[in-house]
Amino acid sequence: MNVGIMIFMSDAIILFSHGSVLCGAGQNLAELAARMEARGDAAIVDVGYLNYTEPRFPETVRRCVERGAKRIAVVPYFLVAGKFVKEDLPSFVAAAREKYPDVEIRMADAICFHPTLADALLACADRAREPGAWRDTKAQAASYCRASARCPLYGSEDCPATRAAEVVV
Amino acid sequence: MKKAMLVMVHGSPRPIANTDMYSVVDVVRERGLYPVVEVGFMECNEPSIPEAIVRCVEQGAQRVVAVPYFLHTGNHVTDDLPTLLEQAQAQYPNVEFLMADYLGHDPLLADIILERAAQAQVG
């Protein structure tokens, strides 16, 4: 870390993510936030979504403030800082600052480039699996089924809700 | 056994969006653990994933470890990428294809996020 930069000591970190219609797509991020909170990266680590997945970002800010957050760092969980990060997020943050004038809310850079990403790629490669396991992630998504008709699994044999409905019929 | 890493990327209509990814891949090359490291795109950019697989095989790779450069488990990670790799395995039965965990699932992401949070700005 650059010595010249003031370190922001946040009491809450919000991971800002796009959201997905796929059931269970948010599970990994929820687990990541829980792990960060458990290891004390900040008193509160939570996730706020732009679309599709709950909770949406304004709701997450409200939850953090209710838990006592005074200094919130918003980190875009995006590999590339595109429109969602450069336009949508700043407008959300501006609205949150207006709503909670006593809370300091700062925005961080998206993930973009970091040399640790190379280590992460190599670690992922160490966990590579043979063909029989390539679709395990899809099976895990089904295990978080919310019976949403917008989920791409809905109506397929992989969807537990669809299978249950067929039994009833 | 000669190993290749195939980095599978979504692709973007704005090619500049891939700049940081290429920098990360350069660091992977510098680590020197894989004699062959290739990038393949699902959409928009070249080479495609099948084309990148051809490059791996032509450089003598006997094992191709394919890593999804994705943060989330959408249809691409759960379905489309496995399908592409199954097709590659059928095309090259003498090459061993392995599919790695997706980038967003690695615990190291937490360290990057924490560093970003510490550098959060007012603006």
PDB file of C-alpha atoms in Angstrom, chain A residues 80 82-84, chain B residues 9-19 41-46:
ATOM      1  CA  VAL A  80     -14.099  -3.680 -14.812  1.00  0.00           C
ATOM      2  CA  GLY A  82     -18.011   0.338 -16.490  1.00  0.00           C
ATOM      3  CA  LYS A  83     -21.322   2.185 -16.401  1.00  0.00           C
ATOM      4  CA  PHE A  84     -22.589   0.407 -13.267  1.00  0.00           C
TER       5      PHE A  84
ATOM      6  CA  VAL B   9     -12.893 -14.471 -20.311  1.00  0.00           C
ATOM      7  CA  HIS B  10     -16.335 -13.076 -21.069  1.00  0.00           C
ATOM      8  CA  GLY B  11     -15.193 -10.441 -23.566  1.00  0.00           C
ATOM      9  CA  SER B  12     -16.446  -6.913 -24.033  1.00  0.00           C
ATOM     10  CA  PRO B  13     -17.631  -4.680 -26.888  1.00  0.00           C
ATOM     11  CA  ARG B  14     -15.098  -2.193 -25.464  1.00  0.00           C
ATOM     12  CA  PRO B  15     -11.733  -3.975 -25.916  1.00  0.00           C
ATOM     13  CA  ILE B  16     -10.111  -1.566 -23.407  1.00  0.00           C
ATOM     14  CA  ALA B  17     -12.127  -3.395 -20.742  1.00  0.00           C
ATOM     15  CA  ASN B  18      -9.674  -6.310 -21.144  1.00  0.00           C
ATOM     16  CA  THR B  19      -6.526  -4.315 -20.370  1.00  0.00           C
ATOM     17  CA  PHE B  41     -13.069 -15.059 -25.042  1.00  0.00           C
ATOM     18  CA  MET B  42     -16.721 -16.164 -24.974  1.00  0.00           C
ATOM     19  CA  GLU B  43     -17.956 -13.118 -26.859  1.00  0.00           C
ATOM     20  CA  CYS B  44     -16.907  -9.948 -28.665  1.00  0.00           C
ATOM     21  CA  ASN B  45     -13.117 -10.403 -28.671  1.00  0.00           C
ATOM     22  CA  GLU B  46     -10.563 -12.747 -30.215  1.00  0.00           C
TER      23      GLU B  46
END
